[in-house]
JSON list of C-alpha atoms in Angstrom, two decimals:
[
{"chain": "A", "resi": 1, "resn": "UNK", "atom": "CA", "xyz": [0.00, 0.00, 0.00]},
{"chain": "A", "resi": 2, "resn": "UNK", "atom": "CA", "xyz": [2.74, 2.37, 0.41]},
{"chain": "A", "resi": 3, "resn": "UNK", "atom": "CA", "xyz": [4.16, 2.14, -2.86]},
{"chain": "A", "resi": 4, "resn": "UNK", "atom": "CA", "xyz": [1.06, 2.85, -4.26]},
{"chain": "A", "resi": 5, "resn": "UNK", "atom": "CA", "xyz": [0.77, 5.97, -2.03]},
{"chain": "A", "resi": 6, "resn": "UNK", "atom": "CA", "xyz": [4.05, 6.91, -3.27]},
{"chain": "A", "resi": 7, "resn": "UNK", "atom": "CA", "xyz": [3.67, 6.82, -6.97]},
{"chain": "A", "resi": 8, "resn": "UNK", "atom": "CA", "xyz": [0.10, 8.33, -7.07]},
{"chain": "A", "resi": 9, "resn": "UNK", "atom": "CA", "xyz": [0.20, 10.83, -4.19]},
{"chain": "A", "resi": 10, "resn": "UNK", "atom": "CA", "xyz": [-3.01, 9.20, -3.18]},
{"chain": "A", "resi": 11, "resn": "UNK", "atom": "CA", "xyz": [-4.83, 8.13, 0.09]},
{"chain": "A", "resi": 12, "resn": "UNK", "atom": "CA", "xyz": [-6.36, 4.60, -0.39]},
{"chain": "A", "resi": 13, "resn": "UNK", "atom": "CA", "xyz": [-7.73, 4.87, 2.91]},
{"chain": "A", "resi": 14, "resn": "UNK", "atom": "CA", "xyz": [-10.27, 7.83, 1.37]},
{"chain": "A", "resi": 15, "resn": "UNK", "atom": "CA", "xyz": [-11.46, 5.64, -1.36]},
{"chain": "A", "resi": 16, "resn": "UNK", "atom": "CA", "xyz": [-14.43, 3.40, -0.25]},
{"chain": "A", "resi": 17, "resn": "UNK", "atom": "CA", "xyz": [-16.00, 6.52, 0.04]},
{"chain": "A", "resi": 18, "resn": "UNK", "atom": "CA", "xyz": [-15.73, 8.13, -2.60]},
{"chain": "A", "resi": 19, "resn": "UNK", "atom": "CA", "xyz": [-16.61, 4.90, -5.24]},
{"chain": "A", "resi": 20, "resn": "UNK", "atom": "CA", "xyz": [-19.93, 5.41, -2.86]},
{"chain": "A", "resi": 21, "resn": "UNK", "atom": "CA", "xyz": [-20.40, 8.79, -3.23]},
{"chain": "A", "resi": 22, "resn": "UNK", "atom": "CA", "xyz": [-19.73, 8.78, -7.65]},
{"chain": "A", "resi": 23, "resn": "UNK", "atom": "CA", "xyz": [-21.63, 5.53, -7.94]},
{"chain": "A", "resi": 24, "resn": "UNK", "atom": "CA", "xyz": [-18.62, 3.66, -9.22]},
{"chain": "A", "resi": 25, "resn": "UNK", "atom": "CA", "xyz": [-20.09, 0.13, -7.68]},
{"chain": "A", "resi": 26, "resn": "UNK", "atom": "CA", "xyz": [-22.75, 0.57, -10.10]},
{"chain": "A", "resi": 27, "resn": "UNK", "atom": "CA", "xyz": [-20.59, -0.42, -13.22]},
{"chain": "A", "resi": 28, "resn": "UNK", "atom": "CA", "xyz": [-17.29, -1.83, -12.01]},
{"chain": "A", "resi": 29, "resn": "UNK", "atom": "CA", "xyz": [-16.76, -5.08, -9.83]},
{"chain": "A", "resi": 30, "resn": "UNK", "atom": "CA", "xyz": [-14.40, -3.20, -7.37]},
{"chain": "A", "resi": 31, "resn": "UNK", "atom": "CA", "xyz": [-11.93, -5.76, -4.81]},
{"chain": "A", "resi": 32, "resn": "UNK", "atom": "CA", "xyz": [-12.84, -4.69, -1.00]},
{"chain": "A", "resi": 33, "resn": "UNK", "atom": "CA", "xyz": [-16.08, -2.40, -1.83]},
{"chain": "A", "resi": 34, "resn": "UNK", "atom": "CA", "xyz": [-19.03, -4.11, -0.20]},
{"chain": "A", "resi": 35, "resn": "UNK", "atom": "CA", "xyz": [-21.80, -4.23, -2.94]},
{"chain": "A", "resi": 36, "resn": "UNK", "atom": "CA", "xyz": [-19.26, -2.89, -5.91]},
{"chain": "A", "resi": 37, "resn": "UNK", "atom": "CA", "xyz": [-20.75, -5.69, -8.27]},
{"chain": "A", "resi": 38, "resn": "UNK", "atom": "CA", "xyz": [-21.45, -3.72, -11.32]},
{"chain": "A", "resi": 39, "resn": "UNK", "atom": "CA", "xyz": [-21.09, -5.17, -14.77]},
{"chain": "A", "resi": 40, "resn": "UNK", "atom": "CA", "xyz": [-21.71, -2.92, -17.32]},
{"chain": "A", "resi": 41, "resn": "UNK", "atom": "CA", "xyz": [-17.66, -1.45, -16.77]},
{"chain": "A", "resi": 42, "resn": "UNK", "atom": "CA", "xyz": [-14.72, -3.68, -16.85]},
{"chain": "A", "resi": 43, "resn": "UNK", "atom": "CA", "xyz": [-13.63, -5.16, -12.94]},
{"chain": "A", "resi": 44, "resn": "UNK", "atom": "CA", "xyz": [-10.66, -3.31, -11.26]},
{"chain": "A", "resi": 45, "resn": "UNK", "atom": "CA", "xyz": [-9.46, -6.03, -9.61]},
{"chain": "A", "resi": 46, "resn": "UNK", "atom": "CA", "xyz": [-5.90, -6.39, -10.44]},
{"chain": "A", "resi": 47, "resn": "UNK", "atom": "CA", "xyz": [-5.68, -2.82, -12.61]},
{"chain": "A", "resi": 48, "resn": "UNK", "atom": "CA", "xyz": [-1.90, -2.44, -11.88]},
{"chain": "A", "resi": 49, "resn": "UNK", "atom": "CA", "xyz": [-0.93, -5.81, -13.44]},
{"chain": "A", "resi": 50, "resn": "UNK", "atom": "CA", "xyz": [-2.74, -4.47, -16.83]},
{"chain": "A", "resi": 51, "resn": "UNK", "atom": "CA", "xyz": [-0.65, -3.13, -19.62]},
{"chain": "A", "resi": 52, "resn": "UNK", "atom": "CA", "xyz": [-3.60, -0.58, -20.57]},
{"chain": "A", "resi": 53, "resn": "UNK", "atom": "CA", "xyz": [-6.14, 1.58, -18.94]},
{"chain": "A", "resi": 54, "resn": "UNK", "atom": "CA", "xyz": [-9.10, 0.67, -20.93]},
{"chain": "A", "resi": 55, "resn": "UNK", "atom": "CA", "xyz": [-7.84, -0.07, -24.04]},
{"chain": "A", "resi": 56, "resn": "UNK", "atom": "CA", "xyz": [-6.56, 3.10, -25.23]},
{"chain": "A", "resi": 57, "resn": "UNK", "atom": "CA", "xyz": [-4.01, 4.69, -22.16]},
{"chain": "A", "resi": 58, "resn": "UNK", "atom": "CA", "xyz": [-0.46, 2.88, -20.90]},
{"chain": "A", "resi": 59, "resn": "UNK", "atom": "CA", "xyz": [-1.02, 1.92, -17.62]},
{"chain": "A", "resi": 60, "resn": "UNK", "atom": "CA", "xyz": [0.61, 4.24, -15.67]},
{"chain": "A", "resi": 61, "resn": "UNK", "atom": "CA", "xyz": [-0.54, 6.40, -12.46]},
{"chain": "A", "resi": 62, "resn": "UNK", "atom": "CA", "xyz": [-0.34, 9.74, -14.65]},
{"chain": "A", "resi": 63, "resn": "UNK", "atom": "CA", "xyz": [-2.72, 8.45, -17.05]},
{"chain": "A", "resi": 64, "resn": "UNK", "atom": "CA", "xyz": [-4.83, 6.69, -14.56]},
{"chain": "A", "resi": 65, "resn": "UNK", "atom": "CA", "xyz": [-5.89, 9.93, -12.79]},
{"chain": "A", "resi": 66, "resn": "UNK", "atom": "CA", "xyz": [-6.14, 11.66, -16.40]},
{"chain": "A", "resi": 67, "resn": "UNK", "atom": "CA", "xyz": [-8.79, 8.87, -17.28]},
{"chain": "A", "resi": 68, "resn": "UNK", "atom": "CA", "xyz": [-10.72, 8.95, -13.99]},
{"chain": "A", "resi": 69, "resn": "UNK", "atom": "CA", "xyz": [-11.75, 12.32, -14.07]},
{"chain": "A", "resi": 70, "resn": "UNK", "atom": "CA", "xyz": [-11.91, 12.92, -17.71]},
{"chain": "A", "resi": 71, "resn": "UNK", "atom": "CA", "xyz": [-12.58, 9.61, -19.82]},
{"chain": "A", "resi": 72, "resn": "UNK", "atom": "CA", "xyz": [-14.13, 10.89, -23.09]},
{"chain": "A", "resi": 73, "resn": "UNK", "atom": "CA", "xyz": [-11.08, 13.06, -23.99]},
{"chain": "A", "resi": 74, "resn": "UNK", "atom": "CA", "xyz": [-9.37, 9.64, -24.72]},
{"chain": "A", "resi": 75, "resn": "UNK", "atom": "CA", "xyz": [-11.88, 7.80, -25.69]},
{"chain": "A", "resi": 76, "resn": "UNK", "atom": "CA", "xyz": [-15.02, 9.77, -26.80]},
{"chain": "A", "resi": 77, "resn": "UNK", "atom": "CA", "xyz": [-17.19, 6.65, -27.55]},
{"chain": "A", "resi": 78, "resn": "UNK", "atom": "CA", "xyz": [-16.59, 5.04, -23.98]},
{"chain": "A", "resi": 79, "resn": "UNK", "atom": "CA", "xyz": [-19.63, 4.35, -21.52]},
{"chain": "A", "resi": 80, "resn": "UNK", "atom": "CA", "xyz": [-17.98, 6.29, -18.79]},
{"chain": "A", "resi": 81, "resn": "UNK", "atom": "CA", "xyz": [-19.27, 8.68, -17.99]},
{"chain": "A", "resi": 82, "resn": "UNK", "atom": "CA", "xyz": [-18.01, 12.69, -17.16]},
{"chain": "A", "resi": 83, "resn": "UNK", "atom": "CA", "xyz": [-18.59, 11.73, -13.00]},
{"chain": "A", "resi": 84, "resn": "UNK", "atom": "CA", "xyz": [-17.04, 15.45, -11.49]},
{"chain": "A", "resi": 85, "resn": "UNK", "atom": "CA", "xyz": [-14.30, 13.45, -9.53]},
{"chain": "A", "resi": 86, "resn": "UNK", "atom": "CA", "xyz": [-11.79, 15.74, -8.60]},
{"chain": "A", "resi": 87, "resn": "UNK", "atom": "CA", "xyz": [-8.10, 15.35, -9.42]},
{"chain": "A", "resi": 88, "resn": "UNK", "atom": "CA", "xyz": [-7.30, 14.76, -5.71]},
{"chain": "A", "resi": 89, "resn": "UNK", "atom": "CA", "xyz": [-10.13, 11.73, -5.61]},
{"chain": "A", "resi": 90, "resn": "UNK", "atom": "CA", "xyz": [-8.71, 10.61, -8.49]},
{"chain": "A", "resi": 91, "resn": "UNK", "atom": "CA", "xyz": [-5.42, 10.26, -7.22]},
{"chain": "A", "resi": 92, "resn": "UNK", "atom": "CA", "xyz": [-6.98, 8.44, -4.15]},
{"chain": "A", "resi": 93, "resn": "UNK", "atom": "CA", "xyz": [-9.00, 6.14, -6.29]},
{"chain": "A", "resi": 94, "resn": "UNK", "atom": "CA", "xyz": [-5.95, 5.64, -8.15]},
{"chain": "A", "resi": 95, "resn": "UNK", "atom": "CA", "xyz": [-3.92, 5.05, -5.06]},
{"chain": "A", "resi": 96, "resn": "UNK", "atom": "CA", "xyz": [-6.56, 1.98, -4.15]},
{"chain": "A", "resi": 97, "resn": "UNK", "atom": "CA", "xyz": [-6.41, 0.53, -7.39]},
{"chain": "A", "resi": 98, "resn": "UNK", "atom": "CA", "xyz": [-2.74, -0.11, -7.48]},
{"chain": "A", "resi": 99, "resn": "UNK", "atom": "CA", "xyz": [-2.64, -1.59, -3.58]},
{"chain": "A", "resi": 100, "resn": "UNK", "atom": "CA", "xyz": [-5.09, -4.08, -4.62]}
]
């Protein structure tokens, strides 16, 4: 978990919350978020092993952040949607992501 505090200056701790609060349950499968069963997005589980961030990014925790909070300026037909996370959420969404 520290490492991935380190490379995305994020707080995994802060995260549960805030996949509650912008619905992200609701269309990804998410590891250690009661009720994240969604299927319409693909699962997170194991992002950080994957070479790409949804087909069209490098995997990397730059890019990550850039997709969370704006997804349709790399890939304008994607179903994800504009949410309004911030850059710091991002960056703590991120930071959960790559610790599990």
């Amino acid at each position: 978990m520290a490492v991935a505090k380190t490379i995305t200056g994020g707080d995994p701790d802060r995260a549960p919350a805030i996949f509650r609060r912008y619905g992200c349950s609701g269309c990804h499968t998410i590891p250690g978020i009661p009720g994240a069963d969604g299927q319409a997005g693909a699962p997170l589980e194991g992002l950080s092993k994957r070479v790409y961030i949804a087909g069209v990014l490098i995997n990397r925790p730059d890019n990550l952040v850039a997709w969370i909070v704006s997804p349709r300026s790399f890939s304008p037909q994607t179903a994800m949607p504009a949410t309004g996370i911030s850059r710091r959420e991002a960056n703590d969404l991120a930071a959960y992501l790559y610790a599990h």
